[in-house]
Short mmCIF file of C-alpha atoms in Angstrom, two decimals:
data_model
loop_
_atom_site.label_atom_id
_atom_site.label_comp_id
_atom_site.label_asym_id
_atom_site.label_seq_id
_atom_site.Cartn_x
_atom_site.Cartn_y
_atom_site.Cartn_z
CA MET M 26 -6.72 36.06 10.54
CA HIS M 27 -8.67 34.91 7.57
CA GLY M 28 -8.48 31.15 6.97
CA GLY M 29 -10.40 29.07 4.50
CA ASP M 30 -9.74 29.87 0.87
CA GLY M 31 -7.64 33.04 0.93
CA GLY M 32 -5.56 32.52 4.02
CA GLU M 33 -4.84 36.24 4.25
CA VAL M 34 -5.07 38.47 7.26
CA ALA M 35 -8.27 40.56 6.97
CA SER M 36 -7.64 44.22 6.62
CA ALA M 37 -8.02 46.34 9.74
CA ALA M 38 -10.19 48.80 7.82
CA ALA M 39 -12.88 46.17 7.37
CA GLY M 40 -13.11 45.82 11.13
CA PRO M 41 -13.45 42.61 13.17
CA PRO M 42 -16.52 40.35 12.65
CA THR M 43 -19.37 40.78 15.11
CA PRO M 44 -19.40 38.21 17.94
CA LEU M 45 -21.56 35.17 17.23
CA GLU M 46 -24.69 34.36 19.21
CA TRP M 47 -24.64 30.64 19.92
CA LYS M 48 -27.76 28.52 20.26
CA PHE M 49 -28.41 24.97 21.38
CA SER M 50 -29.10 22.57 18.45
CA GLN M 51 -29.13 18.93 19.58
CA VAL M 52 -28.03 16.51 22.24
CA PHE M 53 -27.38 12.77 21.90
CA GLY M 54 -27.11 10.51 24.92
CA GLU M 55 -28.40 13.02 27.38
CA ARG M 56 -28.52 11.51 30.87
CA ALA M 57 -31.29 12.06 33.34
CA ALA M 58 -30.65 13.91 36.62
CA GLY M 59 -28.82 11.65 39.04
CA GLU M 60 -28.11 8.97 36.38
CA GLU M 61 -24.73 7.42 36.81
CA VAL M 62 -22.45 7.47 33.81
CA GLN M 63 -20.79 4.21 32.88
CA GLU M 64 -17.04 4.51 32.24
CA VAL M 65 -17.28 2.73 28.87
CA ASP M 66 -19.87 5.26 27.59
CA ILE M 67 -17.68 8.38 28.08
CA ILE M 68 -16.88 9.94 24.72
CA SER M 69 -13.14 10.09 24.01
CA VAL M 70 -13.01 11.61 20.45
CA ILE M 71 -15.14 13.70 18.07
CA GLU M 72 -14.42 14.20 14.39
CA PHE M 73 -16.26 15.82 11.44
CA ASP M 74 -15.48 14.64 7.92
CA LYS M 75 -14.26 17.15 5.31
CA SER M 76 -17.73 17.72 3.88
CA GLY M 77 -19.29 18.27 7.28
CA ASN M 78 -22.11 15.86 6.44
CA HIS M 79 -20.84 13.11 8.74
CA LEU M 80 -19.73 13.16 12.36
CA ALA M 81 -18.01 10.31 14.22
CA THR M 82 -17.50 9.82 17.96
CA GLY M 83 -15.46 7.19 19.78
CA ASP M 84 -15.81 6.13 23.40
CA ARG M 85 -13.86 4.40 26.13
CA GLY M 86 -15.69 1.16 25.40
CA GLY M 87 -14.11 0.88 21.96
CA ARG M 88 -17.28 1.83 20.03
CA VAL M 89 -17.48 4.19 17.07
CA VAL M 90 -20.81 5.96 16.53
CA LEU M 91 -21.60 7.69 13.22
CA PHE M 92 -24.03 10.54 12.69
CA GLU M 93 -25.15 12.04 9.39
CA ARG M 94 -26.55 15.42 8.54
CA THR M 95 -30.28 15.51 7.72
CA ASP M 96 -31.23 19.15 7.19
CA ALA M 97 -29.38 19.42 3.84
CA LYS M 98 -31.20 16.35 2.52
CA GLU M 99 -34.59 17.58 3.67
CA HIS M 100 -34.22 20.98 2.05
CA GLY M 101 -32.81 19.47 -1.13
CA GLY M 102 -30.81 21.47 -3.65
CA ASN M 103 -27.14 22.10 -3.84
CA GLN M 104 -24.83 23.89 -1.44
CA ARG M 105 -25.25 27.22 -3.17
CA ASP M 106 -29.04 27.06 -2.79
CA LEU M 107 -28.59 26.27 0.88
CA GLU M 108 -26.28 29.21 1.37
CA ARG M 109 -28.92 31.51 -0.10
CA MET M 110 -31.45 30.37 2.46
CA ASP M 111 -32.17 32.53 5.47
CA GLN M 112 -29.57 31.72 8.06
CA VAL M 113 -32.09 32.14 10.87
CA SER M 114 -34.42 29.53 9.55
CA ARG M 115 -31.66 27.12 8.73
CA HIS M 116 -31.02 24.70 11.56
CA PRO M 117 -28.16 22.21 11.20
CA GLU M 118 -29.31 18.79 12.34
CA PHE M 119 -27.71 15.40 12.57
CA ARG M 120 -29.20 11.99 13.15
CA TYR M 121 -27.79 8.71 14.43
CA LYS M 122 -26.58 6.60 11.53
CA THR M 123 -24.89 3.50 12.89
CA GLU M 124 -22.35 2.23 15.41
CA PHE M 125 -19.88 -0.61 15.54
CA GLN M 126 -17.35 -2.14 17.94
CA SER M 127 -13.99 -0.91 16.70
CA HIS M 128 -11.64 -2.22 19.38
CA GLU M 129 -11.80 -4.89 22.11
CA PRO M 130 -9.68 -5.05 25.26
CA GLU M 131 -6.47 -6.99 24.74
CA PHE M 132 -3.58 -8.25 26.79
CA ASP M 133 0.09 -8.03 25.86
CA TYR M 134 1.53 -11.23 27.32
CA LEU M 135 5.12 -10.29 26.58
CA LYS M 136 4.86 -7.06 28.59
CA SER M 137 2.13 -8.19 30.97
CA LEU M 138 0.19 -5.13 29.93
CA GLU M 139 -3.53 -4.59 29.51
CA ILE M 140 -4.46 -2.72 26.33
CA GLU M 141 -7.70 -0.91 26.86
CA GLU M 142 -10.29 -0.59 24.11
CA LYS M 143 -10.67 3.21 24.44
CA ILE M 144 -10.66 5.04 21.07
CA ASN M 145 -7.90 7.66 21.10
CA LYS M 146 -8.40 9.18 17.64
CA ILE M 147 -10.63 8.93 14.59
CA ARG M 148 -9.77 10.29 11.15
CA TRP M 149 -12.06 10.33 8.10
CA CYS M 150 -10.62 9.12 4.78
CA GLN M 151 -11.77 9.76 1.22
CA THR M 152 -15.20 8.41 0.33
CA ALA M 153 -15.75 6.10 -2.68
CA ASN M 154 -18.82 4.54 -4.30
CA GLY M 155 -21.18 5.72 -1.63
CA ALA M 156 -19.13 4.15 1.18
CA VAL M 157 -17.38 6.07 3.95
CA PHE M 158 -13.93 5.12 5.21
CA LEU M 159 -12.30 6.03 8.49
CA LEU M 160 -9.27 5.23 10.65
CA SER M 161 -9.64 4.57 14.36
CA THR M 162 -7.02 3.74 16.94
CA ASN M 163 -6.62 2.73 20.56
CA ASP M 164 -3.29 2.73 22.39
CA LYS M 165 -1.66 0.14 20.13
CA THR M 166 -3.68 -0.80 17.08
CA ILE M 167 -5.01 1.25 14.16
CA LYS M 168 -7.95 -0.05 12.07
CA TYR M 169 -9.25 1.02 8.66
CA TRP M 170 -13.07 0.76 8.45
CA LYS M 171 -15.44 0.81 5.51
CA VAL M 172 -19.10 1.59 6.25
CA GLN M 173 -21.53 1.00 3.41
CA GLU M 174 -25.20 0.55 2.82
CA LYS M 175 -26.01 -2.95 1.64
CA LYS M 176 -29.34 -4.30 0.51
CA VAL M 177 -30.89 -6.76 2.90
CA LYS M 178 -31.33 -10.32 1.64
CA LYS M 179 -34.35 -12.18 2.84
CA ILE M 180 -35.85 -15.65 2.46
CA SER M 181 -38.96 -15.39 0.39
CA GLU M 182 -42.23 -16.56 1.93
CA ILE M 183 -43.46 -20.02 0.98
CA LYS M 184 -47.14 -19.83 0.17
CA VAL M 185 -48.96 -23.09 0.86
CA ASP M 186 -51.86 -23.78 -1.49
CA SER M 187 -53.90 -26.70 -0.17
CA GLY M 188 -55.93 -26.92 -3.40
CA LYS M 189 -53.03 -27.74 -5.70
CA ALA M 190 -50.68 -30.66 -5.74
CA VAL M 191 -47.88 -29.07 -7.66
CA GLY M 192 -45.16 -27.20 -5.73
CA ASN M 193 -41.87 -26.04 -7.16
CA GLY M 194 -42.32 -28.08 -10.33
CA GLY M 195 -42.45 -31.55 -8.74
CA ILE M 196 -44.82 -34.29 -10.00
CA ALA M 197 -48.27 -34.50 -8.36
CA SER M 198 -48.57 -38.26 -8.15
CA SER M 199 -46.76 -41.51 -8.81
CA SER M 200 -47.72 -44.27 -11.26
CA ASN M 201 -47.76 -46.88 -8.49
CA SER M 202 -50.33 -44.91 -6.55
CA SER M 203 -53.71 -46.57 -7.21
CA LYS M 204 -55.78 -44.58 -4.72
CA SER M 205 -56.66 -40.94 -5.04
CA LYS M 206 -54.87 -39.06 -2.38
CA HIS M 207 -55.16 -35.34 -1.56
CA PHE M 208 -51.68 -33.88 -1.66
CA PHE M 209 -50.64 -30.56 -0.22
CA ALA M 210 -48.15 -28.14 -1.69
CA ASN M 211 -45.63 -28.78 1.08
CA GLY M 212 -45.40 -32.49 0.21
CA ASP M 213 -47.80 -33.87 2.84
CA TYR M 214 -50.98 -35.70 1.97
CA SER M 215 -54.28 -36.42 3.66
CA ASP M 216 -53.76 -40.14 4.46
CA ARG M 217 -52.85 -39.98 8.15
CA SER M 218 -51.54 -43.56 8.17
CA TYR M 219 -48.13 -42.04 7.49
CA ASN M 220 -46.64 -40.05 10.34
CA PRO M 221 -43.91 -37.69 9.16
CA LEU M 222 -42.79 -37.07 12.76
CA SER M 223 -42.03 -40.70 13.40
CA ASN M 224 -38.50 -42.14 13.35
CA ASP M 225 -39.44 -44.11 10.25
CA LEU M 226 -37.23 -42.62 7.47
CA SER M 227 -39.06 -44.34 4.65
CA PHE M 228 -40.81 -42.22 2.05
CA PRO M 229 -44.59 -42.02 2.12
CA PRO M 230 -46.43 -44.25 -0.32
CA GLY M 231 -46.44 -42.58 -3.69
CA GLY M 232 -43.35 -40.54 -2.96
CA LEU M 233 -43.10 -36.75 -2.41
CA PRO M 234 -45.14 -34.87 -4.97
CA SER M 235 -43.31 -31.57 -4.49
CA LEU M 236 -40.23 -30.20 -2.72
CA ARG M 237 -40.38 -26.48 -2.01
CA LEU M 238 -36.99 -24.81 -1.36
CA PRO M 239 -36.71 -21.38 0.27
CA VAL M 240 -35.49 -18.69 -2.16
CA VAL M 241 -33.18 -15.82 -1.05
CA VAL M 242 -34.21 -12.56 -2.63
CA THR M 243 -32.80 -9.02 -2.30
CA SER M 244 -35.32 -6.74 -0.69
CA GLY M 245 -35.68 -3.02 -1.10
CA GLU M 246 -34.49 -2.45 2.47
CA THR M 247 -30.90 -1.46 3.22
CA SER M 248 -28.70 -1.73 6.30
CA LEU M 249 -25.35 -0.17 7.15
CA VAL M 250 -22.50 -2.62 7.43
CA ALA M 251 -19.13 -1.75 8.96
CA ARG M 252 -16.27 -3.92 7.82
CA CYS M 253 -12.66 -3.76 8.99
CA ARG M 254 -10.57 -3.59 5.84
CA ARG M 255 -7.13 -3.49 7.38
CA VAL M 256 -5.41 -3.64 10.79
CA TYR M 257 -2.11 -1.74 11.34
CA ALA M 258 -0.57 -3.31 14.41
CA HIS M 259 2.73 -4.03 16.22
CA ALA M 260 4.43 -0.77 15.15
CA HIS M 261 4.33 1.20 18.45
CA ASP M 262 6.02 0.39 21.73
CA TYR M 263 4.31 3.29 23.42
CA HIS M 264 0.74 4.55 23.45
CA ILE M 265 -0.51 6.05 20.20
CA ASN M 266 -1.60 9.68 20.77
CA SER M 267 -2.28 10.83 17.16
CA ILE M 268 -3.13 9.66 13.70
CA SER M 269 -3.40 12.01 10.71
CA ASN M 270 -4.25 11.58 7.04
CA ASN M 271 -2.05 12.95 4.30
CA SER M 272 -3.52 15.18 1.64
CA ASP M 273 -2.26 12.72 -1.02
CA GLY M 274 -5.07 10.34 0.03
CA GLU M 275 -2.69 7.40 0.14
CA THR M 276 -0.67 7.66 3.38
CA PHE M 277 -1.13 8.56 7.03
CA ILE M 278 1.01 8.98 10.14
CA SER M 279 0.69 7.50 13.62
CA ALA M 280 2.54 9.02 16.59
CA ASP M 281 3.33 7.71 20.06
CA ASP M 282 5.45 9.27 22.81
CA LEU M 283 8.78 8.74 21.05
CA ARG M 284 8.17 7.86 17.40
CA ILE M 285 6.16 8.87 14.32
CA ASN M 286 5.49 6.23 11.68
CA LEU M 287 4.37 6.70 8.08
CA TRP M 288 1.92 4.17 6.61
CA ASN M 289 0.34 3.44 3.27
CA LEU M 290 -3.37 2.79 3.57
CA GLU M 291 -3.05 -0.24 1.34
CA ILE M 292 -0.16 -1.86 3.22
CA SER M 293 -0.80 -2.92 6.80
CA ASN M 294 2.31 -5.05 7.50
CA GLN M 295 4.93 -2.33 6.93
CA SER M 296 5.49 1.23 8.08
CA PHE M 297 8.40 3.66 7.93
CA ASN M 298 9.77 5.38 11.01
CA ILE M 299 10.17 9.07 10.11
CA VAL M 300 10.71 10.64 13.55
CA ASP M 301 12.49 9.02 16.49
CA VAL M 302 13.25 11.06 19.60
CA LYS M 303 14.17 8.08 21.76
CA PRO M 304 17.64 8.64 23.33
CA THR M 305 20.23 5.86 23.57
CA ASN M 306 19.92 6.01 27.29
CA MET M 307 16.34 6.48 28.48
CA GLU M 308 17.62 8.37 31.52
CA ASP M 309 18.51 11.18 29.13
CA LEU M 310 14.88 11.53 27.96
CA THR M 311 13.73 15.13 28.43
CA GLU M 312 10.66 15.44 26.21
CA VAL M 313 8.07 13.33 24.44
CA ILE M 314 5.83 13.75 21.40
CA THR M 315 2.29 14.79 22.41
CA SER M 316 0.49 15.37 19.09
CA ALA M 317 1.17 15.21 15.34
CA GLU M 318 -0.73 16.36 12.24
CA PHE M 319 -0.12 16.54 8.50
CA HIS M 320 -0.34 19.83 6.65
CA PRO M 321 -3.80 20.04 5.01
CA THR M 322 -2.48 20.68 1.47
CA HIS M 323 1.27 20.04 1.44
CA CYS M 324 1.82 16.25 1.51
CA ASN M 325 5.47 16.61 2.46
CA THR M 326 4.94 18.73 5.58
CA LEU M 327 3.83 17.79 9.06
CA ALA M 328 3.94 19.28 12.53
CA TYR M 329 4.37 17.64 15.92
CA SER M 330 4.27 19.06 19.36
CA SER M 331 6.23 18.14 22.50
CA SER M 332 5.85 18.08 26.24
CA LYS M 333 8.24 21.03 26.48
CA GLY M 334 5.82 23.35 24.70
CA SER M 335 7.50 23.43 21.28
CA ILE M 336 6.06 22.64 17.81
CA ARG M 337 8.37 21.29 15.13
CA LEU M 338 7.66 21.52 11.43
CA ILE M 339 9.37 18.83 9.38
CA ASP M 340 9.77 18.33 5.62
CA LEU M 341 9.69 14.71 4.43
CA ARG M 342 11.74 15.70 1.37
CA GLN M 343 14.80 16.49 3.47
CA SER M 344 15.64 12.96 4.58
CA ALA M 345 14.15 9.55 5.26
CA LEU M 346 14.51 9.99 9.02
CA CYS M 347 13.52 13.52 9.94
CA ASP M 348 15.85 14.02 12.90
CA SER M 349 16.15 17.71 12.13
CA HIS M 350 13.26 20.10 11.81
CA SER M 351 12.74 22.79 9.20
CA LYS M 352 11.17 25.17 11.79
CA ILE M 353 10.55 25.20 15.49
CA PHE M 354 7.85 27.25 17.20
CA GLU M 355 8.29 27.94 20.90
CA GLU M 356 7.82 30.83 23.26
CA GLN M 357 10.63 31.80 25.58
CA GLU M 358 9.62 31.85 29.23
CA ALA M 359 9.91 35.05 31.14
CA PRO M 360 13.00 35.27 33.31
CA GLY M 361 12.36 34.41 36.92
CA SER M 362 9.03 32.83 36.22
CA ARG M 363 10.18 29.21 36.30
CA SER M 364 8.66 26.91 38.92
CA PHE M 365 8.08 23.21 39.55
CA PHE M 366 4.96 23.35 37.37
CA THR M 367 6.41 25.31 34.44
CA GLU M 368 7.20 22.33 32.28
CA ILE M 369 3.96 20.49 33.11
CA ILE M 370 1.68 23.36 32.14
CA ALA M 371 3.79 24.09 29.04
CA SER M 372 3.18 20.63 27.59
CA ILE M 373 1.08 20.91 24.41
CA SER M 374 -1.92 18.58 24.44
CA ASP M 375 -3.20 19.30 20.91
CA VAL M 376 -2.05 20.98 17.72
CA LYS M 377 -4.20 21.76 14.66
CA PHE M 378 -3.55 23.35 11.27
CA ALA M 379 -5.96 25.99 9.96
CA ARG M 380 -7.88 24.88 6.87
CA ASP M 381 -5.45 26.69 4.53
CA GLY M 382 -2.36 25.52 6.41
CA ARG M 383 -1.09 29.08 7.10
CA TYR M 384 -1.70 29.01 10.83
CA LEU M 385 -1.19 26.51 13.64
CA LEU M 386 -3.28 26.38 16.80
CA SER M 387 -1.84 24.79 19.95
CA ARG M 388 -3.32 24.13 23.37
CA ASP M 389 -1.37 23.79 26.57
CA TYR M 390 -2.81 23.60 30.04
CA MET M 391 -3.15 27.36 30.54
CA CYS M 392 -3.87 28.80 27.12
CA LEU M 393 -4.40 28.62 23.37
CA LYS M 394 -1.69 29.93 21.09
CA LEU M 395 -2.01 30.83 17.39
CA TRP M 396 1.13 30.57 15.26
CA ASP M 397 1.90 31.82 11.79
CA VAL M 398 3.92 29.10 10.05
CA ASN M 399 5.99 31.83 8.35
CA MET M 400 6.97 33.41 11.69
CA ASP M 401 8.73 31.26 14.28
CA SER M 402 9.67 34.09 16.65
CA GLY M 403 6.51 33.65 18.71
CA PRO M 404 2.73 33.23 18.59
CA VAL M 405 0.69 35.90 16.82
CA ALA M 406 -2.03 35.57 19.48
CA THR M 407 -2.41 34.06 22.92
CA PHE M 408 -5.79 33.32 24.51
CA GLN M 409 -5.83 32.74 28.27
CA VAL M 410 -8.13 29.89 29.25
CA HIS M 411 -7.02 28.74 32.73
CA GLU M 412 -5.12 31.73 34.08
CA TYR M 413 -7.45 31.80 37.10
CA LEU M 414 -6.11 28.33 38.05
CA ARG M 415 -2.51 29.45 38.49
CA PRO M 416 -2.86 29.80 42.30
CA LYS M 417 -4.36 26.29 42.46
CA LEU M 418 -1.62 24.38 40.61
CA CYS M 419 -0.60 22.46 43.74
CA ASP M 420 -4.12 21.15 44.24
CA LEU M 421 -4.42 20.34 40.52
CA TYR M 422 -1.17 18.40 40.69
CA GLU M 423 -2.32 16.46 43.73
CA ASN M 424 -5.54 15.34 42.00
CA ASP M 425 -3.86 14.81 38.62
CA SER M 426 -6.08 17.40 36.89
CA ILE M 427 -2.95 19.27 35.76
CA PHE M 428 -2.35 16.40 33.34
CA ASP M 429 -5.75 16.73 31.62
CA LYS M 430 -5.38 16.99 27.84
CA PHE M 431 -7.74 19.54 26.32
CA GLU M 432 -8.29 19.63 22.57
CA CYS M 433 -8.62 22.71 20.39
CA CYS M 434 -10.18 23.55 17.03
CA LEU M 435 -10.45 26.33 14.46
CA SER M 436 -13.48 27.52 12.50
CA GLY M 437 -13.51 26.76 8.76
CA ASP M 438 -13.03 30.48 7.91
CA GLY M 439 -10.17 30.76 10.38
CA LEU M 440 -11.78 33.70 12.25
CA ARG M 441 -12.36 31.92 15.54
CA VAL M 442 -10.80 29.27 17.81
CA ALA M 443 -12.32 27.09 20.54
CA THR M 444 -11.23 24.84 23.39
CA GLY M 445 -12.70 23.15 26.44
CA SER M 446 -12.42 23.79 30.16
CA TYR M 447 -13.79 22.54 33.51
CA SER M 448 -17.41 22.49 34.70
CA ASN M 449 -18.31 21.35 31.13
CA LEU M 450 -17.51 24.84 29.83
CA PHE M 451 -15.89 25.70 26.53
CA ARG M 452 -14.38 28.96 25.31
CA ILE M 453 -14.63 30.58 21.87
CA PHE M 454 -12.25 33.41 20.89
CA GLY M 455 -12.22 35.67 17.86
CA CYS M 456 -8.75 35.80 16.30
CA ALA M 457 -9.30 38.39 13.57
CA PRO M 458 -7.31 41.65 14.03
CA GLY M 459 -9.17 43.93 16.47
CA SER M 460 -11.59 41.24 17.66
CA THR M 461 -12.38 41.13 21.36
CA GLU M 462 -14.77 38.18 21.09
CA ALA M 463 -14.41 35.88 24.10
CA THR M 464 -17.41 33.70 24.75
CA THR M 465 -17.89 31.11 27.49
CA LEU M 466 -20.56 28.46 26.96
CA GLU M 467 -21.74 25.50 28.96
CA ALA M 468 -22.37 22.07 27.41
CA SER M 469 -26.04 21.98 28.29
CA LYS M 470 -29.39 22.83 26.69
CA ASN M 471 -28.91 26.37 27.99
CA PRO M 472 -25.37 27.19 26.76
CA MET M 473 -25.56 30.86 27.71
CA ARG M 474 -26.24 30.11 31.35
CA ARG M 475 -22.69 30.91 32.35
CA GLN M 476 -22.02 33.48 29.64
CA VAL M 477 -19.34 35.99 30.44
CA GLN M 478 -21.05 39.23 29.59
CA THR M 479 -18.05 41.59 29.59
CA PRO M 480 -14.89 39.97 28.34
CA ALA M 481 -11.70 41.75 29.36
CA ARG M 482 -10.08 43.99 26.77
CA PRO M 483 -7.16 42.53 24.90
CA SER M 484 -3.73 43.68 25.91
CA ARG M 485 -1.35 44.23 23.05
CA SER M 486 2.39 43.58 23.03
CA LEU M 487 4.54 46.16 21.26
CA THR M 488 7.61 43.93 20.97
CA SER M 489 7.11 43.07 17.29
CA SER M 490 5.70 44.63 14.18
CA ILE M 491 2.80 42.18 14.24
CA SER M 492 0.71 42.84 17.31
CA ARG M 493 0.34 39.81 19.52
CA VAL M 494 -2.95 39.71 21.27
CA VAL M 495 -3.44 38.37 24.77
CA ARG M 496 -7.04 37.96 25.87
CA ARG M 497 -8.21 37.15 29.33
CA GLY M 498 -11.64 35.81 30.09
CA ALA M 499 -13.30 35.06 33.40
CA GLU M 500 -10.26 34.73 35.66
CA SER M 501 -11.64 34.98 39.13
CA PRO M 502 -9.91 32.15 41.03
CA GLY M 503 -12.15 29.15 41.45
CA ALA M 504 -15.32 30.76 40.18
CA ASP M 505 -16.82 31.99 36.95
CA ALA M 506 -18.49 35.31 36.23
CA ASN M 507 -21.64 34.30 38.07
CA GLY M 508 -19.81 33.10 41.15
CA ASN M 509 -20.29 29.38 40.42
CA SER M 510 -17.45 27.28 41.71
CA PHE M 511 -15.58 25.20 39.13
CA ASP M 512 -15.99 21.45 39.14
CA PHE M 513 -12.75 19.74 38.19
CA THR M 514 -14.46 16.33 37.86
CA THR M 515 -16.58 17.51 34.91
CA LYS M 516 -14.29 18.57 32.05
CA LEU M 517 -14.91 19.19 28.41
CA LEU M 518 -11.86 17.71 26.70
CA HIS M 519 -13.16 16.96 23.24
CA LEU M 520 -14.80 19.27 20.71
CA ALA M 521 -14.85 19.80 16.92
CA TRP M 522 -15.82 22.69 14.65
CA HIS M 523 -17.83 22.06 11.49
CA PRO M 524 -15.51 22.56 8.47
CA SER M 525 -17.71 25.08 6.65
CA GLU M 526 -20.31 26.43 9.13
CA ASN M 527 -20.38 27.94 12.60
CA SER M 528 -21.45 24.71 14.29
CA ILE M 529 -19.62 23.04 17.19
CA ALA M 530 -19.93 19.51 18.57
CA CYS M 531 -18.61 18.86 22.06
CA ALA M 532 -18.61 15.97 24.53
CA ALA M 533 -19.65 16.18 28.16
CA ALA M 534 -19.05 12.70 29.62
CA ASN M 535 -21.36 10.35 27.57
CA SER M 536 -23.40 13.19 26.01
CA LEU M 537 -22.82 14.80 22.62
CA TYR M 538 -23.98 18.45 22.48
CA MET M 539 -24.24 20.45 19.27
CA TYR M 540 -24.51 24.25 18.91
CA TYR M 541 -24.84 26.64 16.00
CA ALA M 542 -24.60 30.40 15.42
#
């Protein structure tokens, strides 16, 4: 698959791209050995902006932290000059920019329900006049933030000159003053018979020669100020799981378990319900919405996934309420393979469009699936991530790990996909025709520590004219290639791929790790 600009499948003659060698770049919030992680500090979302020059993270404490790229500024020059530079010497680097409290814990008195401050999603909006804009949401409320550099205003220093009597233009003496008195610039004078600290509110003899007022001046220093421009509230009865910007730059969607609403960025008190899967009788409810995203270039198209493992593509031009879908993508289960866990592990936790909108990537509990939007008969590629856990589904159900929601992402060129796993591991797969790239990395300063050296060969299905690739990585039950047992308490749920470079940001608890290739 070739994403990015062309969106065409690379020719087989050209051969698959060589596997990337990943290196550690940076870590923010690294914890010391044995240090206990506070619940509020755990990162819950990561998002690059379209330019790749800004990165935002949200945490369970309702904070949003912004990072900005520094290596492009230091080298100077335009993007073309940077591309000409030696890729080995180029080292993508980010620095902490600012942070702000986006959401606070609330309480719904009508439903007797606590609304936690945890940030569920962040989406970058279009920049304007040097300011950056972004949307952030918790379970119930979406906020539109503007972050801008503002010049710091300071009070100018008042210089006291004891040799002069004139201050800010006041008179130095009064006509009824017969004696020569030594006045100071701050209005005091040398005759100590008058005590300015006394409760006597009378003016000193001769009056005040000068009254100096502090002057507010704009200094050369700047500070970043985050201001909430709008609050989009009271539109969801259930927890918001997704927000997504439209390519028109004016609207966005928000999705909860049963409904998807369409908003205008400028209007916070009104939204339009465009998808409603709530049955008349809630006992008839069989599936819920798990994720939703707008098409990157077609403002009338969006996709949403369900807990039954299907992805629906809808066209906003068809009707005001999109009850019917234009396409549905789902894979039929093999006969006789159904079990108690079938529906749970089929639930899609994340869905992402490729940059050109031609492909869709979905993540369920067991695997990644790549779909061609022009072919709804089945995925064009399937990448096994958790196949080794199939014998342990009972244990995973008992400790609720089976309900973990792992995110997925695609590279800007569309040649690779990535997703997280347990033990703070994440997997990167090549999805170009003929590629056997399957890399396992650990979110640490030594990412290759648990590298799978010999990924299994892809097995090809002959059931369609387009070969569907199934790749299997380290699938030994309960252990990786080096025999290390998997830790289900440490999981890498959130990661993001830089939009134009081979750089990945991922979250391990409260730490943000960055890698490049």
